[in-house]
Coordinates of C-alpha atoms in Angstrom, one line a residue:
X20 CA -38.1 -7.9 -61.1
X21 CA -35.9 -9.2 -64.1
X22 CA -33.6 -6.2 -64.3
X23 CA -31.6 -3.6 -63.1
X24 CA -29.6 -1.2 -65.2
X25 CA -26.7 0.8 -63.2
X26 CA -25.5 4.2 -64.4
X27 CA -22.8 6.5 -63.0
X28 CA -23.4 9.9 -63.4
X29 CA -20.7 12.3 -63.8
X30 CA -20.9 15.4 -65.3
X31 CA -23.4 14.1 -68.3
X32 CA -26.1 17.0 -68.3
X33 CA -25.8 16.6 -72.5
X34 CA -25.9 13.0 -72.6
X35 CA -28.1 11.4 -69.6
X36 CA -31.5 12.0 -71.3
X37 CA -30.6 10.1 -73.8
X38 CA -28.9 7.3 -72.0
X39 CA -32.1 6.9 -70.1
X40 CA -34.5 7.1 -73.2
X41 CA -32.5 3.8 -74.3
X42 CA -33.4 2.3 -71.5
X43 CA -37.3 2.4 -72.3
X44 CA -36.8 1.4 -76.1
X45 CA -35.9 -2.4 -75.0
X46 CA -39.1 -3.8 -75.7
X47 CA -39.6 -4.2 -71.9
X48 CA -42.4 -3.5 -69.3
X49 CA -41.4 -0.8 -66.8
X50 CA -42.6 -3.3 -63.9
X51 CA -40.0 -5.6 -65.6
X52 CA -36.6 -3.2 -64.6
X53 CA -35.3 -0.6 -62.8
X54 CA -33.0 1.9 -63.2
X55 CA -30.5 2.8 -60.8
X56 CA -28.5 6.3 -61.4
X57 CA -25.8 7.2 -58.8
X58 CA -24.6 10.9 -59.3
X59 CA -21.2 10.9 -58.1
X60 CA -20.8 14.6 -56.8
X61 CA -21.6 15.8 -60.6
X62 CA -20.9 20.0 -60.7
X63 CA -23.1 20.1 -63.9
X64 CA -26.7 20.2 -64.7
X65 CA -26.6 16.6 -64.6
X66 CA -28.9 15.7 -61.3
X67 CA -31.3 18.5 -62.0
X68 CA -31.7 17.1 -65.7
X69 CA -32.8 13.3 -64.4
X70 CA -34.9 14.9 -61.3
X71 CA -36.9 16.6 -64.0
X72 CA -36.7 13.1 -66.0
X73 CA -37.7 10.8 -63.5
X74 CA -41.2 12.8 -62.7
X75 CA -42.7 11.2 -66.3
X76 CA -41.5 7.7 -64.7
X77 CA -42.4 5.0 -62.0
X78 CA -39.0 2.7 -62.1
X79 CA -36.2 5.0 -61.9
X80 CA -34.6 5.2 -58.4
X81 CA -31.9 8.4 -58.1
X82 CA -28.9 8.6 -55.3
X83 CA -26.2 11.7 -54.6
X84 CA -23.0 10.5 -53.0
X85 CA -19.8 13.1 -53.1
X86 CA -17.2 12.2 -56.2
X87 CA -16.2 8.5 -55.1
X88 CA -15.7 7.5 -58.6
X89 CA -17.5 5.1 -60.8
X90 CA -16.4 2.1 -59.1
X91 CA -17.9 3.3 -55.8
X92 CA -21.1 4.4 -57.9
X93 CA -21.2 1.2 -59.3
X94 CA -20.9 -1.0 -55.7
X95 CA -23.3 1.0 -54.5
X96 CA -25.5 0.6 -57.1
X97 CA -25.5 -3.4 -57.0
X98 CA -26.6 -3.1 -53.3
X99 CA -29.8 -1.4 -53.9
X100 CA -30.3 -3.7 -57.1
X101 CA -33.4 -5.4 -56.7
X102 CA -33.3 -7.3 -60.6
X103 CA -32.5 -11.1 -61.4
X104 CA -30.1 -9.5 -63.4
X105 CA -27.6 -6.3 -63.5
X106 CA -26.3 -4.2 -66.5
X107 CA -23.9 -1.7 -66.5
X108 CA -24.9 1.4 -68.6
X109 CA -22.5 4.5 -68.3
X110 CA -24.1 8.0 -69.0
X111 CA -22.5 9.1 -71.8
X112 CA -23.4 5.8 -73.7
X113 CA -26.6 4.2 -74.4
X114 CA -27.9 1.0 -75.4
X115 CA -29.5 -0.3 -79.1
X116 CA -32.8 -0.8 -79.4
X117 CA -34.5 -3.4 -79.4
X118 CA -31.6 -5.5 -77.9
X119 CA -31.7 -6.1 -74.3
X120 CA -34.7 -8.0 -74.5
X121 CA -32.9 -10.8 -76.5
X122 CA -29.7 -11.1 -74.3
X123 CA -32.2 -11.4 -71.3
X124 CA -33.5 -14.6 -73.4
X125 CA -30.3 -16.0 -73.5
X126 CA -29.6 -15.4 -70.1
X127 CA -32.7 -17.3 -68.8
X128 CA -32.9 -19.7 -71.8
X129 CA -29.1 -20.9 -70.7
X130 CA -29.1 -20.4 -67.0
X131 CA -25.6 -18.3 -67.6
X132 CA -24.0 -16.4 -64.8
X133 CA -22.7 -14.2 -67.4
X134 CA -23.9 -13.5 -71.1
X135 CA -21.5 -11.2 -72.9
X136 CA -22.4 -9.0 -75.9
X137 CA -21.3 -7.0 -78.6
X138 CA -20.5 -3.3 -78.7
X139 CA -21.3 -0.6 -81.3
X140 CA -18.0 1.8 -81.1
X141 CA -18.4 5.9 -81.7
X142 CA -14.9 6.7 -83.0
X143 CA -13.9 10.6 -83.7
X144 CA -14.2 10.0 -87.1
X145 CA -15.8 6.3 -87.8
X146 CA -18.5 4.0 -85.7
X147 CA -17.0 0.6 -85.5
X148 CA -18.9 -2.9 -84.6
X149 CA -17.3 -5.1 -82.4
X150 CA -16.5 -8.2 -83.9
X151 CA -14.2 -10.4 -81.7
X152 CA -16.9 -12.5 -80.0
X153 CA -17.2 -14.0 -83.1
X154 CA -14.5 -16.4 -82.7
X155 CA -17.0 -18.2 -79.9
X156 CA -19.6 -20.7 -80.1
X157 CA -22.6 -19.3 -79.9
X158 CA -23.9 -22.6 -78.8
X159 CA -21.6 -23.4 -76.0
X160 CA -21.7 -22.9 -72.2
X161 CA -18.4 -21.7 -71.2
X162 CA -16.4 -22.2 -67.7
X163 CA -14.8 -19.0 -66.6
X164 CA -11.8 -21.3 -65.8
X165 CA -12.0 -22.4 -69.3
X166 CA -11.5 -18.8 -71.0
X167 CA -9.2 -17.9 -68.1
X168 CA -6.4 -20.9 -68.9
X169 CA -6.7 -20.8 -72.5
X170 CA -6.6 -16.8 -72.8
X171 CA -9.4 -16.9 -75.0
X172 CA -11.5 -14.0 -73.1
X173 CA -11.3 -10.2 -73.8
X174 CA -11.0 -8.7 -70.1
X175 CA -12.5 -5.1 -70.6
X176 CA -15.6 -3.4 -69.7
X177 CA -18.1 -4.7 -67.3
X178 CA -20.8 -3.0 -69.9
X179 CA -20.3 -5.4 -72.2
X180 CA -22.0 -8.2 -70.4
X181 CA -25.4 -9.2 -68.4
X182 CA -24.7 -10.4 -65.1
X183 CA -26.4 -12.4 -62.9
X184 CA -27.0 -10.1 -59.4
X185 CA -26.7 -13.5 -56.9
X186 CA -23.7 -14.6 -58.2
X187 CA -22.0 -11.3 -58.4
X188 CA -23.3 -10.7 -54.9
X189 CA -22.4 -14.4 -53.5
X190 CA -19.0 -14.4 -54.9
X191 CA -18.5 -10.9 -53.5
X192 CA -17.4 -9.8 -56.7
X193 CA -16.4 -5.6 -56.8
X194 CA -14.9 -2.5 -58.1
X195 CA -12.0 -1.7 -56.7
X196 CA -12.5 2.5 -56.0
X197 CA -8.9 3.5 -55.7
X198 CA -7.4 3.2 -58.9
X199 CA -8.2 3.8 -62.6
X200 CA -9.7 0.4 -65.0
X201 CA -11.5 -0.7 -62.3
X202 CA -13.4 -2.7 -65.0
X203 CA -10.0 -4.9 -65.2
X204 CA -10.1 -6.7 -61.9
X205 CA -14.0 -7.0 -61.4
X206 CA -14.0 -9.1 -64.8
X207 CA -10.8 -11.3 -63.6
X208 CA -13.3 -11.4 -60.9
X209 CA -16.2 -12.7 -63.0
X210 CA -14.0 -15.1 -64.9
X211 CA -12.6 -17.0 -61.7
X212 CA -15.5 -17.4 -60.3
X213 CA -18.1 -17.8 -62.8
X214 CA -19.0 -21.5 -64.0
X215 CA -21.6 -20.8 -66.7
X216 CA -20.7 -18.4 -69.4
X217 CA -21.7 -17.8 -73.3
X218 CA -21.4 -15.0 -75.5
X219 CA -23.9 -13.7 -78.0
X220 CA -23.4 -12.1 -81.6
X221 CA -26.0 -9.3 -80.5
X222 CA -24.6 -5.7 -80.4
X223 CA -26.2 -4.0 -77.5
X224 CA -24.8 -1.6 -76.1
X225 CA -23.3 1.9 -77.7
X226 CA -20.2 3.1 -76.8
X227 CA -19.1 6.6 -77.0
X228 CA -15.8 8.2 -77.6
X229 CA -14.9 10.6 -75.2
X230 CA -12.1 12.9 -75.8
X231 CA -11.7 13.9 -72.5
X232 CA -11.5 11.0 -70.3
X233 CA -8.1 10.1 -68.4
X234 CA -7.3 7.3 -70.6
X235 CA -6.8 9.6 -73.3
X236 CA -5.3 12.4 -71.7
X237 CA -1.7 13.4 -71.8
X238 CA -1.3 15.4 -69.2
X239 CA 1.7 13.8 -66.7
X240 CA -0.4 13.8 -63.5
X241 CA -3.8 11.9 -65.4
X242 CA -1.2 9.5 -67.2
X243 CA 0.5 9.1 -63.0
X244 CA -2.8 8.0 -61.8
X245 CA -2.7 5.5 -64.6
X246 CA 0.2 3.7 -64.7
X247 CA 0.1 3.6 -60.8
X248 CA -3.4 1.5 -61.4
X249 CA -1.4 -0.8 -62.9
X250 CA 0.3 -1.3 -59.7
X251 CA -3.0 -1.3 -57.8
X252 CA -4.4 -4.1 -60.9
X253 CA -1.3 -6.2 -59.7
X254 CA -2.2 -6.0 -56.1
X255 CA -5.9 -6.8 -56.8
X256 CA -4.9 -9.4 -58.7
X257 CA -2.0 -11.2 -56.5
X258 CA -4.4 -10.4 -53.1
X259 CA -7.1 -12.9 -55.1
X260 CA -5.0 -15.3 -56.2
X261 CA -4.4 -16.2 -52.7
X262 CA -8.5 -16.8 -51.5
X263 CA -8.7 -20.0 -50.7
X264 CA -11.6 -20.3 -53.2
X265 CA -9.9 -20.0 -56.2
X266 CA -8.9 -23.1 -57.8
X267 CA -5.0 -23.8 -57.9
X268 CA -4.8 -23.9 -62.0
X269 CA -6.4 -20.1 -61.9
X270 CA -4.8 -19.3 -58.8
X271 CA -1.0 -19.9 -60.5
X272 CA -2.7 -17.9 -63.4
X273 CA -3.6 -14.6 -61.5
X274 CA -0.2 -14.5 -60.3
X275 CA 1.6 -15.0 -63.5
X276 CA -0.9 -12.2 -64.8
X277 CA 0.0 -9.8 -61.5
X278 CA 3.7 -10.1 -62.6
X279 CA 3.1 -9.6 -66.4
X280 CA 1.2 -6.1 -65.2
X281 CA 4.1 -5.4 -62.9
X282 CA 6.5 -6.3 -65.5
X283 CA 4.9 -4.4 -68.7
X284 CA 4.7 -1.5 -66.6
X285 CA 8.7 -1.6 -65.8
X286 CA 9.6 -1.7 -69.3
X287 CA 7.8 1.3 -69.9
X288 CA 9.8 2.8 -67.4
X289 CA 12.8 1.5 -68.5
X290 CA 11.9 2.6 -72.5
X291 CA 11.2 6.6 -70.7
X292 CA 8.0 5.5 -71.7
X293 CA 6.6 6.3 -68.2
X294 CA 5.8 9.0 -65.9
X295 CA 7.1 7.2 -63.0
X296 CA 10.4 6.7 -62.2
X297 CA 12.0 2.8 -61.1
X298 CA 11.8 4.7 -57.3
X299 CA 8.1 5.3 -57.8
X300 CA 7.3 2.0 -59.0
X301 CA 9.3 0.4 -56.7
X302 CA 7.8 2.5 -53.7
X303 CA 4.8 1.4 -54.2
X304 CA 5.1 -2.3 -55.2
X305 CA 6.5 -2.3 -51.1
X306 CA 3.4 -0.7 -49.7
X307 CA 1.1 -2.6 -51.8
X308 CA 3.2 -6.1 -50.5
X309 CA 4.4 -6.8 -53.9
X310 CA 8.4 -5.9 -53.6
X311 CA 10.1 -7.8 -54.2
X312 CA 8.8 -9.2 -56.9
X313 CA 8.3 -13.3 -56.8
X314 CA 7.3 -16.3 -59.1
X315 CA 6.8 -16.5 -63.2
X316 CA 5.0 -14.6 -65.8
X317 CA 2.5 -15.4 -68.6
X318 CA 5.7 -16.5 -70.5
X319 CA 9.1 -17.7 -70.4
X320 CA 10.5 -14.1 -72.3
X321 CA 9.7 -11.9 -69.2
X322 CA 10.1 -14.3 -66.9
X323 CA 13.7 -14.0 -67.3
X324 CA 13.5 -10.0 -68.1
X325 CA 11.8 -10.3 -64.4
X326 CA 15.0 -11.7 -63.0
X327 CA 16.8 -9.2 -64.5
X328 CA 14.8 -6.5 -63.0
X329 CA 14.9 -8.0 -59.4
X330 CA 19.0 -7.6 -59.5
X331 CA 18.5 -3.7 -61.1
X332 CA 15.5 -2.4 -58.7
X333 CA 17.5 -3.9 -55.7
X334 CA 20.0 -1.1 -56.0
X335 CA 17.4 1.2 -57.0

């Protein structure tokens, strides 16, 4: 089997139908993929709406697991993958037609471990098409070290890129499931560990606004859950740079980025721009191992604010 699509399902009785008619308009035999949907604990009409679905359809495989989050839907998901490849859809979104097809192509045509794509952004009151992968060659096989070192790769959503399911699985590449942005660290992930990478000008997948999730919200406990992720991101981070598979120049890089997460997050705090206090954040950098704080940042300006902040949160 050449693919297998992955999709979360949370609460998406409105959207899921349509999410999984995308699917079908690829150009693409149903013997060719599968699709995977994991409902997380959904209270809607969501599971009863792909049961009734799935009937019409010989290639669509449907599990129930209590709320985990999408991270855990997602690991899950990737065990019981049986496609080459793997490609991250989430239920409220849905992919272009016509489209998957081609970065499939590229994908066998290249031998990549990773093909990334473009996205098609739904606004609240404009659609916007992604346009940053534009600054890459089309034509060139990337290292992951490569776009690492240089800072020259967008680390964002795991749905904006085809995957190769051995190497994900080989390099035991995951979501983390207890913190928020869990798409963050399974890309840093990808990037460390990943030797063949290109990008393609193709926009495939369709992203929806959604006014509702966490990241948006303003409510103080939502925006808690946040900014401690940021701690957990750092932790993921730091905890990686020390397996003895990563390569020294990337290893040194991880950290630095593990402090610049630590360190944007502090001067939030210290601009009241936070929910958490410098007790909170410092309560949990010393269960997570990271307090105090050691090493350099991604540059030399909050390297020395870091310094700073060592002498301040040791009275704290």
């Amino acid at each position: 089997m050449l693919l297998s699509i992955i999709i979360p399902l949370y609460n998406a009785e409105h959207y899921i139908v349509r999410c999984l008619e995308s699917c079908y308009m690829q150009g693409l035999a149903e013997s060719a993929f599968e699709i995977i949907v994991i409902n997380d604990g959904s209270t809607d009409r969501s599971l009863e709406v792909v049961n009734g679905y799935l009937k019409s359809k010989t290639n669509i495989r449907l599990y129930t697991q209590k709320n985990l989050g999408q991270g855990a839907a997602r690991n899950f998901g990737l065990k019981q993958a049986l496609g080459k490849y793997i490609l991250f859809l989430d239920s409220d979104d849905f992919l272009l037609s016509n489209t998957v097809s081609r970065i499939l192509n590229v994908a066998e045509n290249t031998s990549c471990e990773v093909v990334n794509f473009l996205m098609e952004v739904e606004l609240p009151t404009v659609n916007v098409k992604e346009s940053y992968l534009y600054y890459y060659d089309f034509k060139k096989i990337y290292s992951g070290e490569e776009l690492l070192l240089q800072n020259n790769v967008n680390i964002g959503s795991a749905c904006s890129s085809l995957y190769k399911k051995d190497f994900i699985l080989q390099n035991g590449i995951f979501f983390p499931t207890d913190m928020k942005h869990e798409d963050v660290f399974f890309s840093y992930q990808v990037y460390t560990f990943a030797s063949k990478v290109s990008f393609s000008n193709i926009h495939v997948y369709y992203y929806c606004w959604n006014t509702a999730s966490t990241d948006r919200s303003v409510d103080p406990q939502k925006l808690r859950i946040l900014q401690m992720s940021e701690i957990s991101q750092a932790y993921y981070l730091n905890k990686l740079s020390s397996d003895q598979r990563v390569k020294k120049e990337i290893s040194n890089y991880l950290k630095k980025t593990s402090n610049s997460t630590l360190i944007s997050l502090l001067l939030a705090i210290f601009k009241k721009d936070s929910v958490l206090s410098k007790k909170d954040f410092k309560k949990e950098c010393i269960r997570r191992g990271l307090y105090p704080l050691k090493g350099r940042t991604l540059s030399w300006k909050t390297t020395s604010i870091l310094f700073i902040f060592k002498i301040i949160l040791a009275f704290s």
